[in-house]
């Protein structure tokens, strides 16, 4: 059985009721719930805390119906919090996986802490991590012809190495002052030439845009010809999409998080996996 959340309606026909109680509590109902193997399609972003809780409720409904469920969620929130940086911090990535562990398996795309494709077990949850890198590189080549592919940091190396790509090195500093928990990027460095080349900078996500902006500045300083930016997941917080468009020749992402830069559909990726 396919259980499709309202927030997946751009890809599949939804069949779940989702409402909010007057006090703000979350309401979900799966009208056709059955005792059979199920696939639950539900995005965990935006409004990740609500979306995660909706997933927990739906997984419980399915569990009580004795359905074994594969959860398909293209982006896993909190996946950058798989390590603590300062004493006393929560290991949020593990907690989220634990919360979702009523699922038999989570199928997700370019999960930040896994850093490669394959099957893993994390926080008591089996995770199948698939990558959108090939789709993004293919799209870049259609759009821009021959491009050299590089990643802005070592964490995204797995996205580019199959295509012969190189990686830059990123260093983050301490948390900045104020309400926002954000560690500024201190530097992005490169030990290879980009002069006269068309470059695609590929990352798993563009969040505040800080990484991509610094990476674009770096390759432009190195006299790259044209520069394109791509990522699997695009949040484009604040005015980062506008800023990036101003300094490079093209920015695109998948529709794992739908936005005006979503030029690559994840549908074939998910279908391929489910057919395999
Ligand atoms: C972290 O290392 C990730 O791979 C991305 O490079 C990073 O999260 C992007 O975030 P931002 O756009 O805020 O620099």
CSV table of C-alpha atoms and ligand atoms in Angstrom, one decimal:
chain,number,residue,atom,x,y,z
A,1,UNK,CA,0.0,0.0,0.0
A,2,UNK,CA,1.2,3.5,-0.8
A,3,UNK,CA,0.5,6.1,1.9
A,4,UNK,CA,1.1,9.6,0.5
A,5,UNK,CA,1.3,12.7,2.8
A,6,UNK,CA,-0.1,16.0,1.7
A,7,UNK,CA,3.4,17.4,1.5
A,8,UNK,CA,4.2,14.9,-1.3
A,9,UNK,CA,1.3,16.0,-3.5
A,10,UNK,CA,3.6,17.5,-6.2
A,11,UNK,CA,4.9,14.0,-6.9
A,12,UNK,CA,2.0,11.6,-5.9
A,13,UNK,CA,-1.7,11.8,-5.1
A,14,UNK,CA,-2.1,12.2,-1.3
A,15,UNK,CA,-4.3,9.9,0.6
A,16,UNK,CA,-3.7,11.0,4.2
A,17,UNK,CA,-5.8,13.5,6.2
A,18,UNK,CA,-3.6,16.2,8.0
A,19,UNK,CA,-5.1,18.8,10.3
A,20,UNK,CA,-4.3,20.8,13.4
A,21,UNK,CA,-6.3,20.7,16.6
A,22,UNK,CA,-7.4,24.2,17.8
A,23,UNK,CA,-4.6,24.2,20.4
A,24,UNK,CA,-2.0,23.4,17.7
A,25,UNK,CA,-1.7,19.7,18.3
A,26,UNK,CA,-1.1,17.6,15.2
A,27,UNK,CA,-3.9,15.5,13.7
A,28,UNK,CA,-3.2,12.8,11.1
A,29,UNK,CA,-5.4,10.0,9.7
A,30,UNK,CA,-4.8,7.3,7.2
A,31,UNK,CA,-8.3,6.4,6.1
A,32,UNK,CA,-7.4,3.2,4.2
A,33,UNK,CA,-4.8,1.8,6.6
A,34,UNK,CA,-4.4,-2.0,6.1
A,35,UNK,CA,-2.3,-4.8,7.5
A,36,UNK,CA,0.1,-5.0,4.6
A,37,UNK,CA,3.6,-3.9,3.6
A,38,UNK,CA,3.4,-0.1,3.1
A,39,UNK,CA,5.4,2.7,1.7
A,40,UNK,CA,4.9,6.1,3.4
A,41,UNK,CA,5.9,9.1,1.3
A,42,UNK,CA,6.3,12.1,3.6
A,43,UNK,CA,8.7,15.1,3.5
A,44,UNK,CA,10.3,16.1,6.8
A,45,UNK,CA,11.0,19.7,5.7
A,46,UNK,CA,10.0,22.5,5.9
A,47,UNK,CA,8.6,23.0,9.4
A,48,UNK,CA,10.8,20.0,10.4
A,49,UNK,CA,9.6,19.6,14.0
A,50,UNK,CA,6.0,19.3,13.0
A,51,UNK,CA,6.8,17.2,9.9
A,52,UNK,CA,8.9,14.8,12.0
A,53,UNK,CA,6.0,14.4,14.5
A,54,UNK,CA,3.5,13.8,11.7
A,55,UNK,CA,5.8,11.0,10.6
A,56,UNK,CA,5.9,9.6,14.1
A,57,UNK,CA,2.1,9.6,14.3
A,58,UNK,CA,1.7,8.0,10.8
A,59,UNK,CA,4.2,5.3,11.6
A,60,UNK,CA,2.4,4.5,14.8
A,61,UNK,CA,-1.0,4.2,12.9
A,62,UNK,CA,0.7,1.8,10.5
A,63,UNK,CA,2.4,-0.1,13.3
A,64,UNK,CA,-0.9,-0.6,15.2
A,65,UNK,CA,-2.4,-1.9,11.9
A,66,UNK,CA,0.5,-4.4,11.8
A,67,UNK,CA,1.8,-2.9,8.5
A,68,UNK,CA,5.5,-3.0,8.0
A,69,UNK,CA,6.4,0.4,6.6
A,70,UNK,CA,9.2,1.9,4.5
A,71,UNK,CA,9.4,5.6,5.0
A,72,UNK,CA,10.4,7.7,2.0
A,73,UNK,CA,11.6,11.1,3.1
A,74,UNK,CA,14.0,12.8,0.6
A,75,UNK,CA,15.7,15.1,3.2
A,76,UNK,CA,16.5,14.1,6.7
A,77,UNK,CA,16.4,17.1,9.1
A,78,UNK,CA,19.0,17.4,11.9
A,79,UNK,CA,21.4,15.3,9.8
A,80,UNK,CA,24.2,17.8,10.3
A,81,UNK,CA,23.9,17.3,14.1
A,82,UNK,CA,25.5,13.9,14.1
A,83,UNK,CA,28.4,15.1,16.2
A,84,UNK,CA,28.5,17.4,19.2
A,85,UNK,CA,30.8,20.4,18.9
A,86,UNK,CA,30.6,21.6,22.5
A,87,UNK,CA,30.1,19.7,25.7
A,88,UNK,CA,26.4,19.5,26.7
A,89,UNK,CA,24.9,19.5,23.2
A,90,UNK,CA,22.3,17.0,22.0
A,91,UNK,CA,23.1,14.3,19.4
A,92,UNK,CA,20.1,15.4,17.4
A,93,UNK,CA,20.6,13.3,14.3
A,94,UNK,CA,20.5,10.1,16.4
A,95,UNK,CA,17.4,11.2,18.3
A,96,UNK,CA,15.5,11.9,15.1
A,97,UNK,CA,16.4,8.5,13.7
A,98,UNK,CA,15.3,6.9,17.0
A,99,UNK,CA,12.0,8.7,16.7
A,100,UNK,CA,11.5,7.3,13.2
A,101,UNK,CA,12.5,3.8,14.1
A,102,UNK,CA,8.9,2.4,13.9
A,103,UNK,CA,9.7,2.4,10.2
A,104,UNK,CA,11.2,-0.8,8.8
A,105,UNK,CA,13.5,1.4,6.8
A,106,UNK,CA,14.0,5.0,5.9
A,107,UNK,CA,14.8,5.8,2.2
A,108,UNK,CA,16.4,9.1,1.9
A,109,UNK,CA,18.6,11.1,-0.5
A,110,UNK,CA,22.2,12.3,0.2
A,111,UNK,CA,21.9,12.1,4.0
A,112,UNK,CA,24.5,14.4,5.3
A,113,UNK,CA,26.2,12.2,7.9
A,114,UNK,CA,26.3,9.0,5.8
A,115,UNK,CA,28.5,10.5,3.0
A,116,UNK,CA,28.0,7.6,0.6
A,117,UNK,CA,25.2,5.5,-0.9
A,118,UNK,CA,24.2,2.3,0.6
A,119,UNK,CA,22.3,0.7,3.6
A,120,UNK,CA,23.2,1.8,7.1
A,121,UNK,CA,21.9,1.4,10.6
A,122,UNK,CA,21.9,4.6,12.7
A,123,UNK,CA,20.0,5.3,15.9
A,124,UNK,CA,18.2,2.0,15.6
A,125,UNK,CA,16.9,2.9,12.1
A,126,UNK,CA,17.8,1.2,8.9
A,127,UNK,CA,18.6,3.8,6.3
A,128,UNK,CA,18.9,3.4,2.6
A,129,UNK,CA,20.8,6.4,1.3
A,130,UNK,CA,20.6,7.2,-2.4
A,131,UNK,CA,22.4,9.9,-4.2
A,132,UNK,CA,21.1,12.6,-6.7
A,133,UNK,CA,24.6,13.3,-7.8
A,134,UNK,CA,24.3,11.6,-11.3
A,135,UNK,CA,21.0,13.4,-12.0
A,136,UNK,CA,22.5,16.8,-11.0
A,137,UNK,CA,25.7,16.2,-13.1
A,138,UNK,CA,23.7,15.1,-16.1
A,139,UNK,CA,21.5,18.2,-15.8
A,140,UNK,CA,24.6,20.5,-15.5
A,141,UNK,CA,26.1,18.9,-18.7
A,142,UNK,CA,22.8,19.5,-20.6
A,143,UNK,CA,22.7,23.1,-19.4
A,144,UNK,CA,26.4,24.1,-19.6
A,145,UNK,CA,28.2,21.5,-21.7
A,146,UNK,CA,31.5,20.2,-20.5
A,147,UNK,CA,32.0,21.2,-16.8
A,148,UNK,CA,34.5,20.2,-14.2
A,149,UNK,CA,32.8,19.1,-11.1
A,150,UNK,CA,34.2,20.0,-7.7
A,151,UNK,CA,32.8,19.9,-4.1
A,152,UNK,CA,33.2,22.8,-1.6
A,153,UNK,CA,34.4,20.5,1.2
A,154,UNK,CA,35.6,17.0,2.0
A,155,UNK,CA,32.1,15.9,3.3
A,156,UNK,CA,30.7,16.2,-0.3
A,157,UNK,CA,33.6,14.4,-1.9
A,158,UNK,CA,31.6,11.3,-2.5
A,159,UNK,CA,29.2,13.3,-4.7
A,160,UNK,CA,32.0,14.3,-7.2
A,161,UNK,CA,34.7,11.6,-7.1
A,162,UNK,CA,32.9,9.2,-9.4
A,163,UNK,CA,32.9,11.9,-12.1
A,164,UNK,CA,36.6,12.5,-11.5
A,165,UNK,CA,35.9,15.6,-9.4
A,166,UNK,CA,38.2,17.2,-6.8
A,167,UNK,CA,37.3,18.7,-3.4
A,168,UNK,CA,38.1,22.0,-1.8
A,169,UNK,CA,38.7,22.2,2.0
A,170,UNK,CA,36.4,24.1,4.3
A,171,UNK,CA,37.1,25.2,7.8
A,172,UNK,CA,34.3,26.4,10.2
A,173,UNK,CA,35.0,28.5,13.3
A,174,UNK,CA,33.3,28.9,16.7
A,175,UNK,CA,29.6,29.6,17.1
A,176,UNK,CA,28.8,33.2,16.4
A,177,UNK,CA,27.2,35.4,19.0
A,178,UNK,CA,23.4,35.6,19.3
A,179,UNK,CA,20.2,33.5,19.0
A,180,UNK,CA,21.2,31.6,15.9
A,181,UNK,CA,23.4,28.5,16.3
A,182,UNK,CA,25.7,29.0,13.4
A,183,UNK,CA,29.4,28.4,13.0
A,184,UNK,CA,30.8,30.8,10.5
A,185,UNK,CA,33.0,29.5,7.6
A,186,UNK,CA,36.5,30.6,8.2
A,187,UNK,CA,38.0,29.5,4.9
A,188,UNK,CA,37.6,27.5,1.8
A,189,UNK,CA,40.8,26.5,0.1
A,190,UNK,CA,41.8,24.7,-3.1
A,191,UNK,CA,45.0,23.0,-4.2
A,192,UNK,CA,44.1,22.5,-7.9
A,193,UNK,CA,43.7,24.8,-10.9
A,194,UNK,CA,40.4,26.1,-12.3
A,195,UNK,CA,41.7,28.8,-14.7
A,196,UNK,CA,39.7,29.0,-17.9
A,197,UNK,CA,37.5,26.0,-16.9
A,198,UNK,CA,33.7,25.8,-16.6
A,199,UNK,CA,33.0,24.6,-13.1
A,200,UNK,CA,30.1,23.0,-11.4
A,201,UNK,CA,30.3,23.2,-7.6
A,202,UNK,CA,28.2,20.3,-6.1
A,203,UNK,CA,27.2,19.9,-2.5
A,204,UNK,CA,24.6,17.9,-0.6
A,205,UNK,CA,22.8,21.1,0.5
A,206,UNK,CA,22.6,24.9,0.2
A,207,UNK,CA,21.3,26.2,3.5
A,208,UNK,CA,22.4,29.8,4.3
A,209,UNK,CA,24.4,29.8,1.1
A,210,UNK,CA,27.6,30.7,3.1
A,211,UNK,CA,29.5,27.6,1.8
A,212,UNK,CA,28.5,28.1,-1.9
A,213,UNK,CA,29.2,31.9,-1.9
A,214,UNK,CA,32.7,31.3,-0.5
A,215,UNK,CA,33.3,28.5,-2.9
A,216,UNK,CA,32.2,30.6,-5.9
A,217,UNK,CA,34.4,33.5,-4.8
A,218,UNK,CA,37.3,31.1,-4.5
A,219,UNK,CA,37.0,29.6,-8.0
A,220,UNK,CA,36.4,33.1,-9.5
A,221,UNK,CA,39.6,34.3,-7.9
A,222,UNK,CA,41.2,31.4,-9.7
A,223,UNK,CA,39.9,32.7,-13.0
A,224,UNK,CA,37.3,30.0,-13.7
A,225,UNK,CA,35.4,30.7,-16.9
A,226,UNK,CA,31.7,29.9,-16.0
A,227,UNK,CA,30.6,28.8,-12.5
A,228,UNK,CA,27.4,26.8,-11.7
A,229,UNK,CA,26.2,25.8,-8.3
A,230,UNK,CA,24.1,22.7,-7.5
A,231,UNK,CA,23.0,20.7,-4.5
A,232,UNK,CA,20.6,17.9,-3.7
A,233,UNK,CA,18.7,19.9,-1.1
A,234,UNK,CA,18.1,23.7,-1.4
A,235,UNK,CA,16.8,25.6,1.6
A,236,UNK,CA,18.0,29.0,0.3
A,237,UNK,CA,17.6,30.7,3.6
A,238,UNK,CA,17.1,34.5,3.7
A,239,UNK,CA,18.2,36.0,0.3
A,240,UNK,CA,20.9,33.4,-0.5
A,241,UNK,CA,19.4,32.3,-3.8
A,242,UNK,CA,19.4,35.9,-5.0
A,243,UNK,CA,22.9,36.4,-3.8
A,244,UNK,CA,24.1,33.3,-5.5
A,245,UNK,CA,22.4,34.1,-8.8
A,246,UNK,CA,24.2,37.4,-8.8
A,247,UNK,CA,27.6,35.9,-8.6
A,248,UNK,CA,27.4,32.8,-10.7
A,249,UNK,CA,26.1,31.5,-14.0
A,250,UNK,CA,23.4,29.2,-12.7
A,251,UNK,CA,22.0,27.6,-9.5
A,252,UNK,CA,19.9,24.5,-9.4
A,253,UNK,CA,18.8,21.8,-6.9
A,254,UNK,CA,16.4,18.9,-6.8
A,255,UNK,CA,12.8,19.1,-5.7
A,256,UNK,CA,13.5,17.2,-2.5
A,257,UNK,CA,12.7,20.6,-1.0
A,258,UNK,CA,10.6,22.4,-3.7
A,259,UNK,CA,11.8,25.9,-4.6
A,260,UNK,CA,12.2,28.1,-7.7
A,261,UNK,CA,15.6,26.5,-8.2
A,262,UNK,CA,14.3,22.9,-8.3
A,263,UNK,CA,15.2,22.0,-11.8
A,264,UNK,CA,15.8,18.2,-11.2
A,265,UNK,CA,13.0,15.9,-10.2
A,266,UNK,CA,13.7,13.2,-7.5
A,267,UNK,CA,10.8,11.1,-8.9
A,268,UNK,CA,12.9,8.9,-11.2
A,269,UNK,CA,15.4,8.3,-8.3
A,270,UNK,CA,12.7,7.1,-5.9
A,271,UNK,CA,10.9,5.1,-8.6
A,272,UNK,CA,14.2,3.4,-9.6
A,273,UNK,CA,14.9,2.5,-6.0
A,274,UNK,CA,11.4,1.2,-5.4
A,275,UNK,CA,11.5,-0.9,-8.6
A,276,UNK,CA,14.9,-2.5,-7.8
B,1,LIG,C1,28.0,20.9,5.5
B,1,LIG,O1,29.2,20.8,5.6
B,1,LIG,C2,27.2,20.7,4.2
B,1,LIG,O2,27.7,19.8,3.4
B,1,LIG,C3,27.0,22.0,3.5
B,1,LIG,O3,28.2,22.4,2.9
B,1,LIG,C4,26.5,23.1,4.4
B,1,LIG,O4,25.6,22.5,5.3
B,1,LIG,C5,25.8,24.2,3.6
B,1,LIG,O5,25.3,25.1,4.5
B,1,LIG,P1,25.4,26.6,4.2
B,1,LIG,O6,24.7,26.9,2.9
B,1,LIG,O7,24.7,27.3,5.4
B,1,LIG,O8,26.8,27.0,4.1
